[in-house]
Short mmCIF file of C-alpha atoms and ligand atoms in Angstrom, two decimals:
data_model
loop_
_atom_site.label_atom_id
_atom_site.label_comp_id
_atom_site.label_asym_id
_atom_site.label_seq_id
_atom_site.Cartn_x
_atom_site.Cartn_y
_atom_site.Cartn_z
CA MET A 158 -0.17 0.23 0.00
CA ASN A 159 1.78 3.43 -0.99
CA ASN A 160 3.00 5.29 1.80
CA ASP A 161 1.07 8.86 1.31
CA ILE A 162 -2.08 7.27 0.95
CA TYR A 163 -1.39 5.51 4.52
CA ALA A 164 0.03 8.48 6.61
CA LYS A 165 -3.33 10.54 4.78
CA ILE A 166 -6.05 8.80 6.63
CA LYS A 167 -3.55 8.09 9.57
CA ARG A 168 -3.76 12.24 9.68
CA GLU A 169 -7.24 11.82 9.11
CA TYR A 170 -8.17 9.53 11.87
CA ASP A 171 -5.71 11.36 14.44
CA LEU A 172 -8.01 14.53 13.27
CA LYS A 173 -11.96 12.90 13.56
CA ARG A 174 -11.30 10.98 16.42
CA GLN A 175 -9.51 14.18 18.89
CA THR A 176 -12.65 16.43 17.33
CA LYS A 177 -14.91 13.66 18.94
CA ILE A 178 -13.25 13.37 21.90
CA ASP A 179 -13.45 17.95 21.90
CA ASN A 180 -16.96 17.92 21.33
CA ALA A 181 -18.21 15.36 24.21
CA ASN A 182 -15.45 17.48 26.64
CA ARG A 183 -16.99 20.34 25.44
CA LYS A 184 -20.80 18.94 26.26
CA LYS A 185 -19.54 17.91 29.69
CA GLN A 186 -18.23 21.50 29.88
CA GLU A 187 -21.51 23.07 29.32
CA ILE A 188 -23.28 20.57 31.62
CA TYR A 189 -21.07 21.16 34.47
CA GLU A 190 -21.40 24.57 34.31
CA LYS A 191 -25.18 24.54 35.01
CA TYR A 192 -24.84 21.88 37.03
CA PRO A 193 -21.75 22.33 39.40
CA GLU A 194 -22.24 19.97 42.24
CA LEU A 195 -21.70 17.26 39.12
CA ALA A 196 -18.54 19.06 38.43
CA LYS A 197 -17.53 18.60 42.39
CA ILE A 198 -18.08 15.15 42.20
CA GLU A 199 -16.47 14.56 39.59
CA GLU A 200 -13.30 16.47 40.81
CA GLU A 201 -13.59 14.67 44.14
CA ILE A 202 -13.22 11.09 42.09
CA ASN A 203 -10.45 12.45 40.05
CA ASN A 204 -8.66 13.53 43.24
CA LEU A 205 -9.33 9.73 44.89
CA ALA A 206 -8.16 8.32 41.74
CA LEU A 207 -5.00 10.06 42.25
CA SER A 208 -3.93 9.26 45.48
CA ILE A 209 -4.89 5.49 45.32
CA THR A 210 -2.09 5.87 42.22
CA ARG A 211 0.29 8.20 44.26
CA ASN A 212 -0.47 5.48 47.88
CA ILE A 213 0.53 2.56 45.76
CA LEU A 214 4.26 3.89 44.99
CA ASN A 215 4.95 5.20 48.34
CA SER A 216 3.32 3.50 51.09
CA ASP A 217 4.76 0.07 52.63
CA ASP A 218 2.58 -3.01 52.28
CA ILE A 219 0.12 -3.35 54.64
CA THR A 220 -0.76 0.11 55.28
CA ARG A 221 -0.83 0.79 51.81
CA GLN A 222 -3.81 -2.35 51.85
CA VAL A 223 -5.47 -0.99 53.71
CA GLU A 224 -5.75 2.38 52.75
CA GLU A 225 -6.08 1.25 49.32
CA GLU A 226 -9.30 -0.89 50.37
CA ASN A 227 -10.50 2.35 52.30
CA MET A 228 -9.84 4.45 49.79
CA LYS A 229 -11.65 2.42 46.57
CA ALA A 230 -14.36 1.60 48.98
CA LYS A 231 -14.88 5.64 49.28
CA LEU A 232 -14.15 5.69 45.70
CA ASP A 233 -17.02 3.49 44.48
CA LYS A 234 -19.71 5.72 47.04
CA LEU A 235 -18.74 8.65 44.72
CA LYS A 236 -19.05 7.39 41.90
CA VAL A 237 -22.35 5.64 42.60
CA LYS A 238 -23.56 9.46 44.05
CA TYR A 239 -22.34 10.82 40.59
CA GLU A 240 -24.47 8.29 38.35
CA ASN A 241 -27.78 9.59 40.52
CA GLU A 242 -26.91 12.83 40.56
CA VAL A 243 -26.81 12.38 36.42
CA LYS A 244 -30.21 10.57 37.31
CA ARG A 245 -31.50 13.25 39.56
CA LEU A 246 -30.68 16.13 37.47
CA ASN A 247 -32.00 14.21 34.07
CA ILE A 248 -29.43 13.69 31.85
CA ASP A 249 -28.42 11.38 29.51
CA SER A 250 -25.40 10.70 30.31
CA SER A 251 -23.87 8.92 27.10
CA ILE A 252 -23.85 12.59 25.71
CA PHE A 253 -20.01 13.04 27.81
CA LEU A 254 -18.65 10.30 25.69
CA PRO A 255 -17.53 10.96 22.39
CA GLU A 256 -18.97 9.37 19.28
CA PHE A 257 -17.06 7.29 17.80
CA ASP A 258 -17.25 5.97 13.95
CA CYS A 259 -16.22 2.74 14.29
CA LYS A 260 -17.33 0.91 17.91
CA ILE A 261 -14.65 -1.63 17.30
CA CYS A 262 -11.43 0.19 16.59
CA ASN A 263 -13.07 3.82 18.56
CA ASP A 264 -11.71 5.23 15.90
CA THR A 265 -7.74 4.77 16.07
CA GLY A 266 -7.74 2.81 13.61
CA ILE A 267 -6.58 -0.11 15.46
CA VAL A 268 -7.65 -3.24 17.21
CA GLN A 269 -6.07 -5.32 19.97
CA LYS A 270 -6.57 -9.39 19.54
CA ASP A 271 -4.90 -11.56 22.22
CA GLY A 272 -1.85 -9.10 22.62
CA ILE A 273 -1.66 -9.03 18.66
CA VAL A 274 -2.47 -5.29 17.29
CA GLU A 275 -4.10 -5.31 13.89
CA THR A 276 -5.00 -2.77 11.77
CA CYS A 277 -8.82 -1.94 12.13
CA LYS A 278 -11.26 -2.81 9.28
CA CYS A 279 -12.83 0.53 8.84
CA PHE A 280 -9.06 1.75 8.16
CA LYS A 281 -8.56 -0.88 5.71
CA GLN A 282 -11.91 0.67 3.98
CA ALA A 283 -10.66 3.87 4.05
CA LEU A 284 -7.76 2.74 2.54
CA ILE A 285 -8.90 0.88 -0.32
CA ASN A 286 -11.73 4.02 -0.88
CA GLU A 287 -8.88 6.42 -0.86
CA SER A 288 -6.51 4.56 -3.32
CA TYR A 289 -10.00 4.37 -5.79
CA LYS A 290 -10.75 7.88 -5.32
CA GLN A 291 -6.56 8.54 -6.41
CA SER A 292 -6.71 5.88 -9.24
CA ASN A 293 -8.96 7.59 -11.21
CA ILE A 294 -11.70 4.65 -11.74
CA ASN A 295 -15.05 5.93 -10.13
CA LYS A 296 -17.09 3.41 -10.98
CA LEU A 297 -15.87 0.34 -8.95
CA GLU A 298 -19.04 0.00 -6.92
CA GLU A 299 -20.88 0.00 -9.74
CA GLU A 300 -18.70 -2.50 -12.15
CA ASN A 301 -16.80 -5.59 -10.28
CA PHE A 302 -16.79 -8.88 -10.50
CA GLU A 303 -19.82 -9.26 -8.58
CA THR A 304 -22.30 -7.43 -10.95
CA PHE A 305 -20.71 -8.87 -14.08
CA ASP A 306 -23.36 -9.97 -15.54
CA ILE A 307 -22.88 -13.00 -18.26
CA GLY A 308 -26.51 -12.63 -19.16
CA PHE A 309 -25.92 -9.73 -21.95
CA TYR A 310 -23.93 -12.21 -23.68
CA SER A 311 -25.52 -14.96 -26.40
CA ASN A 312 -25.45 -19.03 -25.72
CA LYS A 313 -25.48 -19.60 -30.01
CA ARG A 314 -22.52 -20.61 -31.39
CA ASP A 315 -22.30 -18.68 -34.78
CA LYS A 316 -18.50 -18.78 -36.32
CA GLU A 317 -19.03 -16.59 -39.16
CA LYS A 318 -20.64 -13.80 -37.16
CA TYR A 319 -17.97 -13.60 -33.75
CA GLY A 320 -15.24 -15.42 -35.88
CA ILE A 321 -15.17 -18.24 -33.47
CA GLU A 322 -16.25 -21.13 -32.28
CA LYS A 323 -17.79 -20.78 -28.85
CA SER A 324 -20.45 -18.93 -28.29
CA PRO A 325 -20.16 -15.83 -26.37
CA LEU A 326 -22.11 -16.72 -23.50
CA GLU A 327 -18.96 -19.51 -23.19
CA ASN A 328 -16.68 -16.53 -24.25
CA ILE A 329 -16.98 -14.43 -21.87
CA GLU A 330 -17.48 -17.15 -18.98
CA HIS A 331 -13.55 -17.84 -20.13
CA ILE A 332 -12.17 -14.42 -20.44
CA ARG A 333 -14.01 -13.70 -16.73
CA ASN A 334 -12.36 -16.25 -15.40
CA ILE A 335 -8.62 -15.30 -16.90
CA ALA A 336 -9.45 -12.10 -15.75
CA TYR A 337 -10.15 -13.20 -11.82
CA ILE A 338 -7.13 -14.95 -11.66
CA PHE A 339 -5.28 -13.09 -12.97
CA ALA A 340 -6.18 -10.19 -10.45
CA GLU A 341 -5.95 -12.40 -7.50
CA HIS A 342 -2.22 -13.64 -8.81
CA ILE A 343 -0.84 -9.99 -9.37
CA ASP A 344 2.41 -10.70 -8.05
CA ASP A 345 2.75 -14.44 -10.15
CA LYS A 346 5.22 -14.01 -12.44
CA ASP A 347 4.59 -16.90 -14.76
CA GLN A 348 0.30 -14.77 -14.95
CA LYS A 349 0.63 -13.10 -18.47
CA ASN A 350 -0.71 -9.58 -18.98
CA LEU A 351 -3.96 -8.96 -20.61
CA LEU A 352 -4.71 -7.40 -23.78
CA PHE A 353 -8.75 -7.07 -24.36
CA VAL A 354 -10.06 -6.74 -27.93
CA GLY A 355 -13.04 -6.40 -29.09
CA ASN A 356 -16.11 -3.70 -30.19
CA THR A 357 -17.29 -1.25 -28.75
CA GLY A 358 -19.74 -2.18 -25.45
CA LEU A 359 -19.08 -5.30 -24.75
CA GLY A 360 -17.20 -5.35 -21.21
CA LYS A 361 -14.19 -4.68 -21.57
CA THR A 362 -14.16 -1.27 -19.20
CA PHE A 363 -16.02 -2.92 -17.30
CA LEU A 364 -13.61 -6.24 -16.86
CA ALA A 365 -10.69 -4.32 -16.44
CA ASN A 366 -12.49 -2.17 -13.53
CA ALA A 367 -13.63 -5.42 -11.77
CA ILE A 368 -9.58 -6.22 -11.89
CA ALA A 369 -9.13 -3.24 -10.51
CA LYS A 370 -11.07 -3.24 -7.67
CA LYS A 371 -10.28 -6.77 -6.77
CA VAL A 372 -6.20 -5.39 -6.93
CA LEU A 373 -7.20 -2.55 -4.58
CA GLU A 374 -8.73 -4.71 -2.32
CA ASN A 375 -5.84 -6.46 -2.09
CA GLY A 376 -3.85 -3.95 -0.99
CA LYS A 377 -2.00 -3.53 -4.29
CA THR A 378 -1.91 0.05 -6.04
CA VAL A 379 -3.57 0.61 -9.99
CA VAL A 380 -3.55 3.53 -11.86
CA TYR A 381 -6.46 3.42 -14.39
CA GLN A 382 -6.49 5.76 -17.69
CA THR A 383 -7.44 5.75 -21.00
CA ALA A 384 -4.46 6.22 -23.53
CA PRO A 385 -5.57 9.52 -25.19
CA VAL A 386 -4.87 11.39 -21.46
CA LEU A 387 -2.32 8.93 -20.46
CA MET A 388 -0.39 9.49 -23.53
CA ASP A 389 -0.92 13.21 -23.38
CA LYS A 390 0.43 13.49 -19.49
CA VAL A 391 3.68 11.76 -20.13
CA ILE A 392 4.49 13.70 -22.87
CA GLU A 393 3.74 16.94 -21.00
CA TYR A 394 5.66 15.71 -18.37
CA LYS A 395 8.22 14.73 -20.87
CA PHE A 396 8.53 18.08 -22.16
CA SER A 397 7.74 20.16 -19.19
CA TYR A 398 11.00 22.44 -17.88
CA ASP A 399 9.61 22.86 -14.33
CA LYS A 400 8.04 19.73 -13.17
CA THR A 401 6.25 19.74 -9.55
CA GLY A 402 6.46 16.79 -7.50
CA LYS A 403 3.02 15.75 -7.96
CA GLN A 404 3.61 15.39 -11.85
CA LYS A 405 6.70 13.25 -11.09
CA GLU A 406 4.85 11.53 -8.32
CA GLN A 407 2.03 10.75 -11.45
CA TYR A 408 4.76 9.72 -13.18
CA ASN A 409 6.80 7.50 -12.17
CA ASP A 410 3.24 5.71 -10.68
CA ILE A 411 3.23 5.00 -14.04
CA PHE A 412 6.02 2.38 -13.76
CA ASP A 413 5.54 1.40 -10.53
CA VAL A 414 2.24 0.62 -9.40
CA ASP A 415 1.54 -3.06 -9.20
CA LEU A 416 -1.14 -3.23 -12.02
CA LEU A 417 -1.46 -0.47 -15.06
CA ILE A 418 -5.04 -0.57 -17.09
CA ILE A 419 -4.31 1.57 -20.08
CA ASP A 420 -7.76 1.82 -21.60
CA ASP A 421 -9.00 2.67 -25.09
CA LEU A 422 -5.80 2.09 -26.79
CA GLY A 423 -6.09 3.33 -30.61
CA THR A 424 -8.54 6.08 -29.84
CA GLU A 425 -5.17 8.72 -29.34
CA THR A 426 -3.77 10.17 -31.88
CA MET A 427 0.09 9.26 -32.07
CA SER A 428 2.98 10.56 -33.19
CA ASN A 429 6.76 9.60 -32.77
CA ASN A 430 7.28 10.99 -28.95
CA LYS A 431 3.77 8.68 -27.66
CA PHE A 432 5.07 6.19 -29.56
CA THR A 433 8.40 6.01 -27.70
CA GLU A 434 6.90 6.86 -24.40
CA LEU A 435 4.30 4.33 -25.16
CA PHE A 436 6.87 1.59 -25.93
CA ASN A 437 9.15 2.56 -23.08
CA ILE A 438 6.24 2.52 -20.50
CA ILE A 439 5.26 -1.44 -21.48
CA ASN A 440 8.75 -2.61 -22.10
CA THR A 441 9.81 -1.01 -18.53
CA ARG A 442 7.34 -2.90 -17.22
CA LEU A 443 7.11 -6.00 -18.23
CA LEU A 444 11.11 -6.07 -17.77
CA ASN A 445 10.09 -5.49 -13.87
CA ASN A 446 7.07 -7.64 -13.50
CA LYS A 447 4.83 -5.15 -13.26
CA LYS A 448 1.12 -6.30 -14.47
CA ILE A 449 -0.90 -4.53 -17.61
CA VAL A 450 -4.44 -4.67 -19.11
CA ILE A 451 -4.95 -3.12 -22.12
CA SER A 452 -8.08 -2.70 -23.58
CA THR A 453 -8.72 -1.59 -27.55
CA ASN A 454 -11.76 -1.63 -30.11
CA LEU A 455 -8.74 -1.99 -32.69
CA THR A 456 -8.29 -5.82 -34.11
CA LEU A 457 -4.97 -7.71 -34.20
CA ASN A 458 -4.28 -6.73 -37.80
CA GLU A 459 -4.96 -2.88 -37.19
CA LEU A 460 -2.92 -3.19 -33.97
CA TYR A 461 0.12 -4.24 -36.63
CA LYS A 462 -0.68 -1.78 -38.71
CA GLN A 463 -1.24 1.13 -36.32
CA TYR A 464 1.76 0.34 -33.95
CA ASP A 465 5.68 -0.79 -34.75
CA GLU A 466 6.31 -4.28 -35.12
CA ARG A 467 8.67 -4.11 -31.92
CA VAL A 468 5.68 -2.90 -29.65
CA MET A 469 3.55 -5.76 -31.03
CA SER A 470 5.31 -8.35 -31.09
CA ARG A 471 6.19 -7.86 -27.24
CA LEU A 472 2.81 -7.18 -26.59
CA ILE A 473 1.85 -10.68 -28.39
CA GLY A 474 4.07 -12.50 -26.38
CA ASN A 475 3.45 -10.75 -23.21
CA PHE A 476 -0.23 -10.90 -23.09
CA THR A 477 -3.33 -13.14 -23.13
CA ILE A 478 -5.67 -12.10 -26.22
CA CYS A 479 -9.14 -11.62 -24.49
CA LYS A 480 -11.50 -11.56 -27.76
CA PHE A 481 -14.34 -10.13 -26.52
CA VAL A 482 -17.42 -11.02 -28.73
CA GLY A 483 -21.36 -10.25 -28.70
CA GLU A 484 -23.77 -7.70 -29.35
CA ASP A 485 -23.56 -3.87 -27.91
CA ILE A 486 -24.15 -4.12 -23.59
CA ARG A 487 -24.50 -0.54 -24.13
CA LEU A 488 -27.44 -0.70 -26.66
CA LYS A 489 -29.03 -3.99 -24.63
CA LYS A 490 -29.29 -1.81 -21.74
CA LYS A 491 -31.13 1.27 -23.30
CA ARG A 492 -33.92 -0.66 -25.07
CA ILE A 493 -34.28 -1.74 -21.08
CA ASN A 494 -35.21 1.48 -19.51
N1 ATP B 205 -21.21 -8.21 -18.45
C1 ATP B 205 -22.10 -7.20 -18.01
N2 ATP B 205 -22.92 -6.68 -17.02
C2 ATP B 205 -23.34 -5.46 -16.92
N3 ATP B 205 -23.01 -4.39 -17.49
C3 ATP B 205 -22.08 -4.76 -18.42
C4 ATP B 205 -20.82 -6.03 -18.70
N4 ATP B 205 -20.70 -5.63 -19.51
C5 ATP B 205 -20.84 -4.50 -19.90
N5 ATP B 205 -21.45 -3.33 -19.27
C6 ATP B 205 -22.10 -1.93 -19.55
O1 ATP B 205 -22.69 -1.98 -20.76
C7 ATP B 205 -21.92 -0.64 -21.27
C8 ATP B 205 -20.49 -0.69 -21.83
O2 ATP B 205 -19.90 -1.74 -21.41
P1 ATP B 205 -18.43 -1.00 -21.61
O3 ATP B 205 -18.08 0.46 -21.80
O4 ATP B 205 -17.32 -2.01 -20.62
O5 ATP B 205 -17.57 -1.35 -23.13
P2 ATP B 205 -16.83 -1.41 -23.84
O6 ATP B 205 -16.41 -2.98 -24.32
O7 ATP B 205 -15.39 -1.22 -22.94
O8 ATP B 205 -16.81 -0.75 -25.21
P3 ATP B 205 -15.86 0.65 -25.83
O9 ATP B 205 -15.01 -0.35 -26.50
O10 ATP B 205 -16.61 1.31 -26.18
O11 ATP B 205 -15.29 0.85 -24.92
C9 ATP B 205 -21.95 -0.26 -19.41
O12 ATP B 205 -22.83 0.75 -19.48
C10 ATP B 205 -20.97 -1.44 -18.73
O13 ATP B 205 -21.25 -1.02 -17.95
MG1 MG B 206 -14.32 0.71 -22.93
ZN1 ZN B 207 -12.39 0.74 13.51
#
């Protein structure tokens, strides 16, 4: 997990927790101003608790024990007195307590289980949410493996129409399995990268999002970008003189993240510069075993025509090619609505 993200969430947690504690204290203070007798009892309780602690440190064993028992009895009495007073004044004592969002970790982000310190579930989720935000993907709640609907793909085989033996349904089930295994084993050297090809509206971006979500859930980093935006950003970065820290970070992320998704390859206007950069990105990532998912509307033939042999041979060799076939789901959904 990205350290910046961790630090950011930790800061937010600390701030949130402190604000809740301050609010609770403020409410308490207001009540005490109204009912000074309550404040007085609490002061007595605090003083007594302090004395007990001091006593443990100072006196010898026997006198200590006797005194301690006396004091503790007194403390208990005071506590009862306090509670009765609260009841008498008809005060809801729960407002004295900070209202933490997470009842498991009290917004510390940490839980202790059998002496082992662990990150709380809520903190992990906050990390994932933040990663989503920073990864340019905003459809992960809708487009994921759980919501991926194979009902949109026909079960009729038609080699002439689809260009493959299998039916679109058989085909998509196979591709979905490949994508799932890929997402779960993102670090595995033996896993190839994925190249999604196929006509518009067949679920390429959807499945790429599903992969992104799973990878993020496993605590890995993802950058999603469409090819035109990605290439523009890269070129802008390369040819700008004063690069900001953020720009540098974004540029490095393209090479460093666990998964890079390049959507809509082939829709960008190509130039020699862009071409060199694209080759550099893919090549560097391949060498470092960092996974890539590429989606494109172009056929393999068109890819060969548009890009250089060098890029293409690397693509073909290191990618599992998933050919999406079927009817435009965008249109189907429009008809339903
Ligand atoms: N398996 C699916 N289940 C439910 N909805 C789907 C599925 N596949 C695609 N869709 C929906 O259909 C529409 C088009 O899908 P998507 O954007 O993934 O297509 P695409 O193959 O990326 O198309 P393009 O080549 O134009 O980018 C989207 O609204 C998407 O949510
Ligand atoms: Mg798409
Ligand atoms: Zn928690």
